[in-house]
Coordinates of C-alpha atoms and ligand atoms in Angstrom, one line a residue:
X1 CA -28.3 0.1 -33.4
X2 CA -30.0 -1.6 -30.3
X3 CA -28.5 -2.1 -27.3
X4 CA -27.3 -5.7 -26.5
X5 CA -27.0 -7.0 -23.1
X6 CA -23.8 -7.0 -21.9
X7 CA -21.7 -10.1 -22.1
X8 CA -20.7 -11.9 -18.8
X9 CA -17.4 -14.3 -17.6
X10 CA -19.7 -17.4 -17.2
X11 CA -18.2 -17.0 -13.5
X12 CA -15.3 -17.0 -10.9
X13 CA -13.0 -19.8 -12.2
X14 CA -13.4 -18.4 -15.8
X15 CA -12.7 -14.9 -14.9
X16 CA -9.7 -15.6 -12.8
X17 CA -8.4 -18.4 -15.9
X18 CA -9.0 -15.3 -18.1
X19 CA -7.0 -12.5 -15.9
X20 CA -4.3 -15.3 -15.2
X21 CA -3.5 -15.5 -19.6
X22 CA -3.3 -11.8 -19.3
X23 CA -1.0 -11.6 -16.9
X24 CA 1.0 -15.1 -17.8
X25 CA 2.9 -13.4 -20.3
X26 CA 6.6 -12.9 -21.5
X27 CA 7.1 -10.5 -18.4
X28 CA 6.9 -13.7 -16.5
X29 CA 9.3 -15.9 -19.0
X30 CA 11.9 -13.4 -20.6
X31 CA 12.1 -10.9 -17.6
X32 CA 11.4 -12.7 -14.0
X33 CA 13.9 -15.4 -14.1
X34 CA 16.5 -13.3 -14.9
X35 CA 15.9 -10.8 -12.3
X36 CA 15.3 -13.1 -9.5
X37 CA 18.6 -14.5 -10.4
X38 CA 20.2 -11.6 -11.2
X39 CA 19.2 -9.1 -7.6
X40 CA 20.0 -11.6 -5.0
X41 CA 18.4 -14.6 -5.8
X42 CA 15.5 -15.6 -3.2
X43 CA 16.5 -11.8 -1.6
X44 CA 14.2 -10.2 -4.6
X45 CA 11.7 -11.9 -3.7
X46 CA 11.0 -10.1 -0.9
X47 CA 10.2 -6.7 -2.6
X48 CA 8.6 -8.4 -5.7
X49 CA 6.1 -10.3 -3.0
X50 CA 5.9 -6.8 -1.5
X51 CA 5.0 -5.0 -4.4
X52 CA 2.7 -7.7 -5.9
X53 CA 0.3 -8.3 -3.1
X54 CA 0.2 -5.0 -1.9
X55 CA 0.3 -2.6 -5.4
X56 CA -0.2 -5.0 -7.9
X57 CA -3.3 -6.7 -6.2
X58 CA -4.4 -3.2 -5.0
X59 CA -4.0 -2.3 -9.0
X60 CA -6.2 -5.4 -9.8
X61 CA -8.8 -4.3 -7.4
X62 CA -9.0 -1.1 -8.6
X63 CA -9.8 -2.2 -12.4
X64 CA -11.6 -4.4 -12.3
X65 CA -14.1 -2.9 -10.1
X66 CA -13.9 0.2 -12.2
X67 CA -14.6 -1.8 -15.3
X68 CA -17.6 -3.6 -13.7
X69 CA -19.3 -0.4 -11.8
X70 CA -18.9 1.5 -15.2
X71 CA -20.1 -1.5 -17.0
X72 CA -17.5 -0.6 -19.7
X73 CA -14.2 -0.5 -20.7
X74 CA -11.8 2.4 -19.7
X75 CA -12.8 4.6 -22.1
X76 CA -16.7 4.7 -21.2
X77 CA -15.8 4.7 -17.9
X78 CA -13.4 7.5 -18.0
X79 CA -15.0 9.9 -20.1
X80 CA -18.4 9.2 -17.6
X81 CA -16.5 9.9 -14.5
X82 CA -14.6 13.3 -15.8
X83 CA -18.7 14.5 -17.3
X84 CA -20.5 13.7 -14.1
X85 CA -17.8 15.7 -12.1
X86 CA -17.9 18.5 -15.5
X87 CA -14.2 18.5 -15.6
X88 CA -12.4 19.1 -19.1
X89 CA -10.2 17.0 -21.4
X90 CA -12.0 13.7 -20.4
X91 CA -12.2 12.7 -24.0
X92 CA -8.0 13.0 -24.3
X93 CA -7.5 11.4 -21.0
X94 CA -10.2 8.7 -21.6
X95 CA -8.1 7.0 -24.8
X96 CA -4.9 7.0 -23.3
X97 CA -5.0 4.1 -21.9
X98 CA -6.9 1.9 -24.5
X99 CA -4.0 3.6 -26.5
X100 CA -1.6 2.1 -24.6
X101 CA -2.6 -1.3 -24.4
X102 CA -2.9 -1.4 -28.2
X103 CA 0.3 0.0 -28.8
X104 CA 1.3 -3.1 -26.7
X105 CA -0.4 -5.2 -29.0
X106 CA 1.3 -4.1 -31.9
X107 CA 4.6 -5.4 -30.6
X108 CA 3.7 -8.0 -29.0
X109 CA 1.7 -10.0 -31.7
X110 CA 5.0 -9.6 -33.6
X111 CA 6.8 -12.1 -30.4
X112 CA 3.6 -14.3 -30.7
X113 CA 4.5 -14.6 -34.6
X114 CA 8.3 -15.4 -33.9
X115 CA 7.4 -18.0 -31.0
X116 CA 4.8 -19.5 -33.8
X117 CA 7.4 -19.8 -35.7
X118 CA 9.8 -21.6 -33.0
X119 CA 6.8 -23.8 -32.3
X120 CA 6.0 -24.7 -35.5
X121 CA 10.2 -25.6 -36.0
X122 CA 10.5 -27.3 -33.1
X123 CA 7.6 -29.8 -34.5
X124 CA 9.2 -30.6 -37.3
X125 CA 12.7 -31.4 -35.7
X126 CA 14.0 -28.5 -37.2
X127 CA 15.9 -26.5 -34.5
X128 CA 17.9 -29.5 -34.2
X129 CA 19.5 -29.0 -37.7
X130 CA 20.4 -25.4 -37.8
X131 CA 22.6 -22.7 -36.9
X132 CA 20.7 -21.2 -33.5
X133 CA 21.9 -17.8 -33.4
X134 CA 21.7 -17.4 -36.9
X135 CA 18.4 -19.0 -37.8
X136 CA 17.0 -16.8 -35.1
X137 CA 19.1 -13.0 -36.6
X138 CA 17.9 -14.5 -40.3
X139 CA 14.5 -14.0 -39.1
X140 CA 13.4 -11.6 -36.5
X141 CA 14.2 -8.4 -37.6
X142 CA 13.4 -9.3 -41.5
X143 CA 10.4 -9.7 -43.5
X144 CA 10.1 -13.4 -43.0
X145 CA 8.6 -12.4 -39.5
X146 CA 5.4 -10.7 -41.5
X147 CA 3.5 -14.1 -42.1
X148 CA 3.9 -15.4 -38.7
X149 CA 3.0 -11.8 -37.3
X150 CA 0.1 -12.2 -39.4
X151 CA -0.6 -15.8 -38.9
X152 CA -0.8 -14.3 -34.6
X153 CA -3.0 -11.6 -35.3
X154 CA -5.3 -14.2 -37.2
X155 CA -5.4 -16.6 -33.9
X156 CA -6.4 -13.3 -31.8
X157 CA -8.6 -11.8 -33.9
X158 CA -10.9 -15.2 -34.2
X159 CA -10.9 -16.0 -30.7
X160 CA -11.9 -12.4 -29.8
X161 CA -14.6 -12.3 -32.0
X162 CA -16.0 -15.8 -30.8
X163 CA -16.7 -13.5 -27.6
X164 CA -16.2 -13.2 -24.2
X165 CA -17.9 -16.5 -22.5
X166 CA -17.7 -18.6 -26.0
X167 CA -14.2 -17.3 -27.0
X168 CA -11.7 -15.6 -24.7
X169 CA -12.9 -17.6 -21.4
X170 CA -13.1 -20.9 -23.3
X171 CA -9.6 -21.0 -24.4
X172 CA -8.1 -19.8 -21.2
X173 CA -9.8 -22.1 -19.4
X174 CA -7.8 -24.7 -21.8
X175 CA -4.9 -23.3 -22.2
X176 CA -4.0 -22.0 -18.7
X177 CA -4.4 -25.3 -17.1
X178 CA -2.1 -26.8 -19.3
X179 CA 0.3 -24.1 -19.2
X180 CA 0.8 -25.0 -15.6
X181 CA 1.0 -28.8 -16.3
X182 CA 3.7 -28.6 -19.0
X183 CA 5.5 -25.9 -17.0
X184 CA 5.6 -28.6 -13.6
X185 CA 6.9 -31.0 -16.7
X186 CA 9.8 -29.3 -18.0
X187 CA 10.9 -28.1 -14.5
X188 CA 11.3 -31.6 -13.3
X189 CA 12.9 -32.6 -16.8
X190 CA 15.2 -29.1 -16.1
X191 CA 16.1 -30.1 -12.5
X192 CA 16.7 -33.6 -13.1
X193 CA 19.8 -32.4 -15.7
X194 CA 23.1 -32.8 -14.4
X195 CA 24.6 -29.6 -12.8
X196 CA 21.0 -27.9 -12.7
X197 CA 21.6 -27.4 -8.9
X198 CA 23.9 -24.5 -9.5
X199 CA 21.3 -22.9 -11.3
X200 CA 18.9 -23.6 -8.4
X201 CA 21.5 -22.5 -5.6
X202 CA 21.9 -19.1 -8.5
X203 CA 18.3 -18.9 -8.0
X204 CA 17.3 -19.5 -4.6
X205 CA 20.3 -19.0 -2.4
X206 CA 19.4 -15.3 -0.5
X207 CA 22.4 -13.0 -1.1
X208 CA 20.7 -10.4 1.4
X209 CA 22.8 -7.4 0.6
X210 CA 20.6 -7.0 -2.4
X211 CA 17.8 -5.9 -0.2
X212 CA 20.3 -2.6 0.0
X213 CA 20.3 -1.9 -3.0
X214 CA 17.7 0.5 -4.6
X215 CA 18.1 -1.1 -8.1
X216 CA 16.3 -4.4 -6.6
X217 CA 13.3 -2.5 -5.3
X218 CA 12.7 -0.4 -8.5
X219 CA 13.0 -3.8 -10.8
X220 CA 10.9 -5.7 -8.1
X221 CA 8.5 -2.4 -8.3
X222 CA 8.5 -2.6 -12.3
X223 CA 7.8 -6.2 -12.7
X224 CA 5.1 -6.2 -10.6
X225 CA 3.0 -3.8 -12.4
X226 CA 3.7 -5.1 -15.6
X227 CA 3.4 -8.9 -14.5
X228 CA -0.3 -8.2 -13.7
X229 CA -0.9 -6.2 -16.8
X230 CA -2.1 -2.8 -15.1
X231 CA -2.0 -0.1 -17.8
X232 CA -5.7 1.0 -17.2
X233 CA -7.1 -0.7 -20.0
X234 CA -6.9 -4.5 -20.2
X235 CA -8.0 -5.8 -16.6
X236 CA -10.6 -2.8 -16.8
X237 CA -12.3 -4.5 -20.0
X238 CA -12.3 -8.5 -18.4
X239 CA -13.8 -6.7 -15.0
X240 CA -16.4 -5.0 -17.3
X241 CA -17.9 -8.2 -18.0
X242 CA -17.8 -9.4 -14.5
X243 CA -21.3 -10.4 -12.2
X244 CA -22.2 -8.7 -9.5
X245 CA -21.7 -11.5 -7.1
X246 CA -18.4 -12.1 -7.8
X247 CA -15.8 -12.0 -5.3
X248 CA -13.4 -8.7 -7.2
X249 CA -10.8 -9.0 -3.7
X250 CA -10.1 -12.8 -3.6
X251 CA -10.2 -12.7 -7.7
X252 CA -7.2 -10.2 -7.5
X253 CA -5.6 -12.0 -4.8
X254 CA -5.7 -15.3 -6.8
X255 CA -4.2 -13.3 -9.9
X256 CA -1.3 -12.5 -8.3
X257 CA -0.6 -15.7 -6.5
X258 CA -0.9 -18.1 -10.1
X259 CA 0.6 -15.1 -11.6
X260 CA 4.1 -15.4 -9.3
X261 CA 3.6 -19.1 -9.0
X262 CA 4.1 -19.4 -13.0
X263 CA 6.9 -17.0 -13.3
X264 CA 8.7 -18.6 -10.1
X265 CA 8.3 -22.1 -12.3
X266 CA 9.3 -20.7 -15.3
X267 CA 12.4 -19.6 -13.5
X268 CA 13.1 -23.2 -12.3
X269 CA 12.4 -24.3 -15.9
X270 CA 15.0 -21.6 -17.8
X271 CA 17.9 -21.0 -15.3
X272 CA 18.7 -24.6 -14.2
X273 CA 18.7 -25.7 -17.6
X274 CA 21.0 -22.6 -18.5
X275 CA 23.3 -23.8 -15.8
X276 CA 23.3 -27.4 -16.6
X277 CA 24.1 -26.6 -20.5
X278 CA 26.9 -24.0 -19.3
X279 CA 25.2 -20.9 -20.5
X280 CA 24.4 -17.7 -19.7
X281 CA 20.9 -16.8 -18.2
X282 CA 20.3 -13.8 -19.9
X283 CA 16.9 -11.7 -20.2
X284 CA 15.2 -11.0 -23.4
X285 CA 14.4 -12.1 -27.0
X286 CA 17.4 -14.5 -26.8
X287 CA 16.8 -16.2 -23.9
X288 CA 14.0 -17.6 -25.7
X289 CA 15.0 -17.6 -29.2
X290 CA 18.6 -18.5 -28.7
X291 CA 19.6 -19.8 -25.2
X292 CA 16.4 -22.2 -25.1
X293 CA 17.1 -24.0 -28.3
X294 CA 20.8 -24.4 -27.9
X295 CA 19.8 -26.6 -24.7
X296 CA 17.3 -28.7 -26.1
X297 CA 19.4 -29.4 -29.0
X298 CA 22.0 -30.9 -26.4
X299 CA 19.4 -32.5 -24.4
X300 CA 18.2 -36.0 -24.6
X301 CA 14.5 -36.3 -25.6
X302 CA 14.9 -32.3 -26.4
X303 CA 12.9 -32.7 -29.6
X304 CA 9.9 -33.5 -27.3
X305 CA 10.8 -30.9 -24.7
X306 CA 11.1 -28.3 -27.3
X307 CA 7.8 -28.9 -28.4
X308 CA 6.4 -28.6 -25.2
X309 CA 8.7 -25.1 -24.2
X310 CA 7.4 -23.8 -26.8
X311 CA 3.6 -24.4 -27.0
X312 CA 3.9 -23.5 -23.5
X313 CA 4.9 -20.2 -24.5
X314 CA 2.4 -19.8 -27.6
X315 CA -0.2 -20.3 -24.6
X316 CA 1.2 -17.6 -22.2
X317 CA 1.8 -15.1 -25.3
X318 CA -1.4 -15.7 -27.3
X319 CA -3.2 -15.5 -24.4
X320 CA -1.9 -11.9 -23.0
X321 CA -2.5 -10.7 -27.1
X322 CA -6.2 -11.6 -27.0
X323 CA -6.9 -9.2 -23.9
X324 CA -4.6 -6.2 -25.5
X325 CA -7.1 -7.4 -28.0
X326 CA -10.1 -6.9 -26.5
X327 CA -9.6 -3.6 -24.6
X328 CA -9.0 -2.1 -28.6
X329 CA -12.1 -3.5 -30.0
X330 CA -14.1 -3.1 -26.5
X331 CA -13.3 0.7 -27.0
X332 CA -14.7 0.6 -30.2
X333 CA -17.1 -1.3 -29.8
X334 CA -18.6 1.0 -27.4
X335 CA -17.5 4.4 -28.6
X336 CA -18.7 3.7 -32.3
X337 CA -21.7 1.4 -31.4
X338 CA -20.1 -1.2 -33.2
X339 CA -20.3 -4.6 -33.9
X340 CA -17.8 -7.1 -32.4
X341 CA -16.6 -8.9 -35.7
X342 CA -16.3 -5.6 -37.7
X343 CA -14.3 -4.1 -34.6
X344 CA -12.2 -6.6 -34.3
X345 CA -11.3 -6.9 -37.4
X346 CA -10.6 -3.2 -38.1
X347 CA -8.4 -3.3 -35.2
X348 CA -6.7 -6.3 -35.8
X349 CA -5.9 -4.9 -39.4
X350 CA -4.6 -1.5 -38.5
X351 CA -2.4 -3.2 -35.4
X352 CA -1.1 -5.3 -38.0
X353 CA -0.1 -3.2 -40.8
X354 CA 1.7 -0.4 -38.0
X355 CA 3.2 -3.5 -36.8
X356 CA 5.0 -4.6 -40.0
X357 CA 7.6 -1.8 -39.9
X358 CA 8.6 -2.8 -36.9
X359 CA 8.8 -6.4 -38.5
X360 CA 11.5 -5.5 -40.1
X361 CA 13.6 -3.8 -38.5
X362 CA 14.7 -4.5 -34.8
X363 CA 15.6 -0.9 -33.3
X364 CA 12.1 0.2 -34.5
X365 CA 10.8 -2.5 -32.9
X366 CA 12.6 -1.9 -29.7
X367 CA 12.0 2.1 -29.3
X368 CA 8.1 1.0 -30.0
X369 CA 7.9 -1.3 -27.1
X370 CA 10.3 1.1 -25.0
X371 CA 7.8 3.8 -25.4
X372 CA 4.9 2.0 -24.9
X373 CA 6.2 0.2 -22.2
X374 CA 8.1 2.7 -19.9
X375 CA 5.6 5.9 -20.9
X376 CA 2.2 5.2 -22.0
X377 CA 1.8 1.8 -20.0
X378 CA 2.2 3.6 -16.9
X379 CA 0.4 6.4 -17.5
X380 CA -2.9 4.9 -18.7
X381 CA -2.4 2.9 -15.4
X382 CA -1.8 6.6 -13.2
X383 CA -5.0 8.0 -15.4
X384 CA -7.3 5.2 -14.6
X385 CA -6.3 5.2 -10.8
X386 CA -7.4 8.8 -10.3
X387 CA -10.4 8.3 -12.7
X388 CA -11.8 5.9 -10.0
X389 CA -10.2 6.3 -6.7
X390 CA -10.3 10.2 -6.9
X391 CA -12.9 12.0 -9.5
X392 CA -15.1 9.1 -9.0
X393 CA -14.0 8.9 -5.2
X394 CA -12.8 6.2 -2.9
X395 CA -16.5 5.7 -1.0
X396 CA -17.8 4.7 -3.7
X397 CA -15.0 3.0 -5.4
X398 CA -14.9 1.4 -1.8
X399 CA -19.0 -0.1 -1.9
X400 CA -18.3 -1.4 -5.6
X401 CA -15.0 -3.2 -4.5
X402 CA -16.7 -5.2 -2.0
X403 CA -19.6 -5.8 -3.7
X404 CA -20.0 -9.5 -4.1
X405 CA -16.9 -10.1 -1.4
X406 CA -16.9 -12.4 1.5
X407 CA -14.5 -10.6 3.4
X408 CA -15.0 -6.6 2.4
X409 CA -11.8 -4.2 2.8
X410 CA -12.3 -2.0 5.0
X411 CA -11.9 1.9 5.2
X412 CA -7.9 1.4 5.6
X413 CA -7.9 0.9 1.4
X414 CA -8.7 4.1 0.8
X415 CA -6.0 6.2 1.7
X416 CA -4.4 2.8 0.2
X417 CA -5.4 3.0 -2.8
X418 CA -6.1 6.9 -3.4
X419 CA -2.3 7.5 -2.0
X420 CA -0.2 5.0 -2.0
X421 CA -1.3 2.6 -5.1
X422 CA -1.2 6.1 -7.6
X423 CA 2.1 7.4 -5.8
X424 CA 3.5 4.4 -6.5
X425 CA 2.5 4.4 -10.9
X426 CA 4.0 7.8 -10.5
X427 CA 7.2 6.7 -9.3
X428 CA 7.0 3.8 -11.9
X429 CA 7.0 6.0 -14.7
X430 CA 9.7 8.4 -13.4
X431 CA 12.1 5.8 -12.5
X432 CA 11.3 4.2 -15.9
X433 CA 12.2 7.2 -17.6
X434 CA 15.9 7.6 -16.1
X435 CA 16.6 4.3 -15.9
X436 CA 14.8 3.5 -20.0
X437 CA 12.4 0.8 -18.6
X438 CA 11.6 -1.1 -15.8
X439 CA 8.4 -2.9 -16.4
Ligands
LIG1 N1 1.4 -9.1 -18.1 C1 1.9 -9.4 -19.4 C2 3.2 -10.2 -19.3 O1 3.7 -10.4 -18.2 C3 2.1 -8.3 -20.3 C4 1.2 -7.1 -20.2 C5 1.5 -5.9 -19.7 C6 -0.2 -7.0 -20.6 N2 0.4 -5.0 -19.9 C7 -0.6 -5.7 -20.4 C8 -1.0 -7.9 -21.1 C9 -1.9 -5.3 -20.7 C10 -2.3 -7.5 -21.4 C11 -2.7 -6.2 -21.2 O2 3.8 -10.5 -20.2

């Protein structure tokens, strides 16, 4: 087969629109409002800021530039780095974490087929009509979800194989932009509600003996590696297709920031609204699913607002699924010399069929995305850190880094980044092991 050329973000604004639908995911909706609220309010955000900007954009850094010095997704790149140095087992530590981010796939195509499915009931006026709780027990967890899990796979798989520049960057740079508008729109519809201030004061007012407390830091720790998608695999693949001339530090840095500033609106959006309506903010599946429609049902104009909720969430869901996406095919694409419609398609198959199991049954479903989540994640994440940092070394990881940057980092991100950053995945996976998930 002959080579093609590689394909290319058609620049900055793209890449950065693409990175942000990664990360813009259901860490930011089902898991960040409720921790803010629940360790101290404005207190956690100290060590989620903490960890975000210093690990988190460190982590960004760190694949991106690996995926575009290695011009390859992290299994090219790993496997190259363990040959040139002749060390042993790069093969098996090469697909871990394009293993990872497909196991992650697998579940979480089966959430983009339920919020489909909420979407899709929330245009026709139905959540208004039914039985919350049970409409949403009736479903998940059955095989009605298999259609809609199917129906999600189908939206991924056709805008992966449109490409890179004509399908992944082209949506997101549609989609993101109005994720942000609708998310301003329902947090002014959520803080206009009567009673929404207690949610805000829940939210915002510091209770500082949090920052005590080692349970804050280790949630603030996991949220921010999963909030910015870091398992080694899917920011390595979108910095694989990144120019030379573009800025890889500020790119990160402007990640993070969207990334926070969506997940701090989405708070504003959910908890208020929870407040107003009387309800509990909890975390999870029926926040979404349960909590959500039970206020729009009471609200006036809700039939619009749900529409809106929900799209908005299609958006940040779909969005995060097309990059697990595309790390899985990239790595086929490259390790098989393939082509991109017949590896996307083969992947999207097989993620769907080992997805319907876990269709159907709901403590399947949540071991998968335990495991995943709070053992492989990390470690693809640790693997890919020592690929590049330490086997292919910090100098050079250093020059590729600034390469294109206006403001290069200088030699204090080694020892950064070599140390600290993989110390840190380390203690992410342990802590996620005794404490069953943190991320
Ligand atoms: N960041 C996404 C979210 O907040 C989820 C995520 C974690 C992810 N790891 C990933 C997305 C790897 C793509 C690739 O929901």
């Amino acid at each position: 087969m002959v080579e093609r050329k590689r394909e290319t973000f058609s620049g900055k604004l793209g890449f950065i629109l693409s990175c942000l639908g990664s990360a813009i995911g259901l860490g930011n909706i089902w898991m960040f409002p409720w921790r803010l609220g629940k360790y101290g309010g404005a207190a956690f955000l100290i060590p989620y800021f903490i960890c975000v900007f210093t690990l988190g954009v460190t982590g960004l850094i760190g694949e991106f530039a690996f995926g575009r010095s290695r011009q390859g997704g992290s299994l090219k790149g790993i496997k190259e780095v363990f040959k040139e140095k002749n060390l042993r087992f790069g093969k098996f530590f090469a697909v871990m974490p394009t293993l990872a981010v497909s196991g992650i796939l697998i579940f979480y195509t089966i959430v983009v087929g339920w919020v489909l499915r909420y979407f899709c009931a929330s245009l026709k006026g139905n959540l208004n009509s039914v039985d919350i709780p049970k409409y949403f027990n009736n479903f998940a967890g059955t095989s009605q979800s298999i259609g809609w899990h199917f129906l999600a796979m189908v939206i991924g798989v056709v805008i992966v194989i449109l490409g890179v520049a004509k399908g992944i960057e082209r949506i997101n740079k549609i989609i993101m932009p109005s994720l942000f508008i609708i998310f301003v729109i329902l947090m002014i519809r959520s803080l206009t509600l009567s009673g929404a201030m207690e949610g805000v004061k829940y939210l915002l007012v510091p209770d500082w003996s949090y920052l005590f407390k080692p349970m804050t830091w280790i949630m603030a720790l996991g949220q921010a590696f999963f909030t910015v998608s870091l398992n080694g695999a899917g920011m390595v693949v979108y910095g694989s297709y990144l120019k030379k001339d573009v800025d890889i530090i500020s790119s990160s840095i402007n990640v993070a920031i969207f990334d926070t500033i969506s997940a701090l609106l989405a708070s504003l959006i959910i908890i208020p609204a929870a407040f107003a309506f009387g309800l509990d903010p909890a975390a999870g599946p029926s926040l979404l699913f349960i909590t959500m429609p039970f206020i729009f049902k009471s609200m006036p104009l809700g039939y619009i607002f749900s529409i809106l909720f929900f799209i908005s969430i299609v958006f940040a869901a779909i969005s995060s699924a097309i990059n697990m996406l595309e790390a899985s095919s990239e790595a086929f694409i490259s390790q098989f010399k393939m082509r991109r419609v017949k590896s996307v398609v083969i992947i999207g198959v097989i993620a769907f069929i080992i997805g319907i199991p876990l269709d159907v049954d709901m403590a399947k479903f949540g071991a998968w995305a335990d495991f995943i989540t709070i053992y492989l994640a990390p470690i693809g994440a640790i693997i890919a850190s020592i690929a590049f940092f330490w086997i292919y070394g910090a100098d050079r990881a250093l020059k590729d880094i600034n390469e294109g940057s206006k403001k290069p980092l200088g030699k204090w991100f080694k020892p950064v980044a070599k140390y600290l950053y993989t110390f840190s995945i380390v203690i992410v996976l342990i802590l996620g092991i005794i404490y069953n998930g943190i991320g």
